[in-house]
Amino acid sequence: MAAADILSKLWSFVSFLPFFFLLFILGIIKGAVIGVIAFAIIGTGNSAVIIGLWTAHVFWTYYCVARTNRFGLVFKVVVLMCLPVPLLLWPTVGIVGSLLGGIGYGFFSPLLATFQAVGKGENVSKKIYHCFSDGCWSTIERSCTVVEDVRDLCFHSYFSYMDELREKLPPEEKPLDVRMSILPCCLLVIMVGVPFDTALITSIAVWKSPYMLLRGWKRLSEDLIGRKGPFLETECVPFAAFAIFLWPLAVVVAVLAATLCSPFLALYSGVVVHQENSVKMGFAYIVSVVSLFDEYVNDLLYLREGSCLPRPIYRRNKSHAVERKNPGKGSQNSKHTLQQSRTLKWRIQQYRPVQVWDWLFKSCEVNGRILLRDSLVSVGEVEEFILKGNCKKLSIKLPAWSILQCLLTSAKSNSDGLLISEDVVLTRTNGPKDSVFEWFIEPLLIMKEQLKNLELEEAEETCLKELVIRCKNELPEEWDSTDFPSDDTVRRAQLQAVIRRLQGIVASMSRIPTFKRRFRNLMKVLYVEALQAASAIHIGGTVISKHSEKSKEDDVDEASNRC
């Protein structure tokens, strides 16, 4: 039975080879044609945005750094002296990256879409149509989206960060500064650490590279024989087979990456010296970081745990080492778990960042309609956001209100994570393994537990949702004139702290270019729906005509194009 299985899979693979070569040639032709258009859109659009805003970036960066009170005098002078380097490198790196990204995306996106079209539909004629059409217009549209996201990054996100830098420092925080007395010691440790760590980390990477080469070939060969991972789908087998031949190139890139990153790891020794006020701790970090790198490589390649290199303590108030439990059996279990994490079944169980992102905007759309219905948000505020894009009530408070709804529902249901829908619970184990999303999700899980411990009543929840929209929630006294049921000032302060933290998380999320674009599209949908609802209302005995409604929709499109 096993032999027949192998022969059937082998015949399936061999019979697919002629189709593969035909699809490959078609994909190359599509990539060559569409790639030129995508390259022109991404390269020209991004370059125009970067060059057009570069002067404003230079001026505003110097102005904000000079005016901020978050930096001490010495550190501010150091930053101002070092600013020319990143400001001069940014246009070069941005433009070159855009050109290379335009070439790569414009060519490979139609090529891969050609092979993905094979699995679409059951009708042969539809498959042939998709092979020719898929990846053409969609690549052009996404290229325009890339330019739009870069524009939002350079305009909205950058100026948002700079505005935050100019905000007043809270009384409990001290400005970041550099002590001149310890600066020579920092430079001494850096001068010793950079060549030392670069040499040793590069040596470890070169020494472990044969293991990486053999382990990679072994893993890819096992996947090829067992038809797992990238070899699961027949149309992906030829592409996945290229990985076996190109694996040595990946090993070389990994060694070069380790060599390039090692000086930056060594530069942190100066920070350790300044923070600990000790040259000894700086030298301890120089030695310890090599051991940490060696242990990381061992874990990556499933070699023995830990490192044989010394690892001195370089922090006075915390231990840098983590004790490992059950070094014998536990190591085998952890190794098995790591290997299982590569399987397709495990990946399916993980929620991707785009799924969480889609849920957030869907929730904002539903809750936006509720706020419009309850007059907590007016149509004029939606129009102001579309025209100017700076309505804080919508861009910050609406997502915060939606997330608060999720937190309250999750707290009442006693779930282990965030109940983002009836059958989906987002936890620490099945959440996106993306560091950015982990920074956002972890605080939300903590706030959910805080709300659970407060045991809010129904009247408190209802009033709290309105206060999120109507109040700034900076001082407990703001709620004195409201109808909040509880008079407990401690309880009010705890709830306001949760709201402020939610708004801070949303403010950080709003700087992601994808957020800005999708939220702007969401506001257009809500505005058009509000106009359609208003067209059915009699005003002075007359009804707004469809022509008037159409003209207003055209005004929305025109206003959105000006944004």
Tab-separated table of N, CA and C in Angstrom, residues 8 65 165 259 309 323 534 546:
chain	number	residue	atom	x	y	z
A	8	SER	N	1.870	6.601	-6.916
A	8	SER	CA	0.816	7.521	-7.360
A	8	SER	C	1.242	8.973	-7.175
A	65	VAL	N	13.095	67.943	18.093
A	65	VAL	CA	14.154	67.517	19.006
A	65	VAL	C	14.663	68.695	19.823
A	165	LEU	N	6.584	63.562	20.635
A	165	LEU	CA	7.879	63.934	21.192
A	165	LEU	C	7.839	65.318	21.822
A	259	THR	N	27.214	38.662	10.938
A	259	THR	CA	28.388	39.550	10.941
A	259	THR	C	27.974	41.017	10.946
A	309	LEU	N	30.096	28.657	26.506
A	309	LEU	CA	30.845	29.895	26.726
A	309	LEU	C	30.407	30.556	28.033
A	323	GLU	N	16.667	29.959	34.324
A	323	GLU	CA	16.885	28.575	34.707
A	323	GLU	C	16.029	27.653	33.833
A	534	ALA	N	-30.377	59.814	5.666
A	534	ALA	CA	-30.953	61.165	5.728
A	534	ALA	C	-31.847	61.453	4.528
A	546	LYS	N	-32.752	61.679	-5.234
A	546	LYS	CA	-31.625	60.791	-5.503
A	546	LYS	C	-30.487	61.542	-6.164
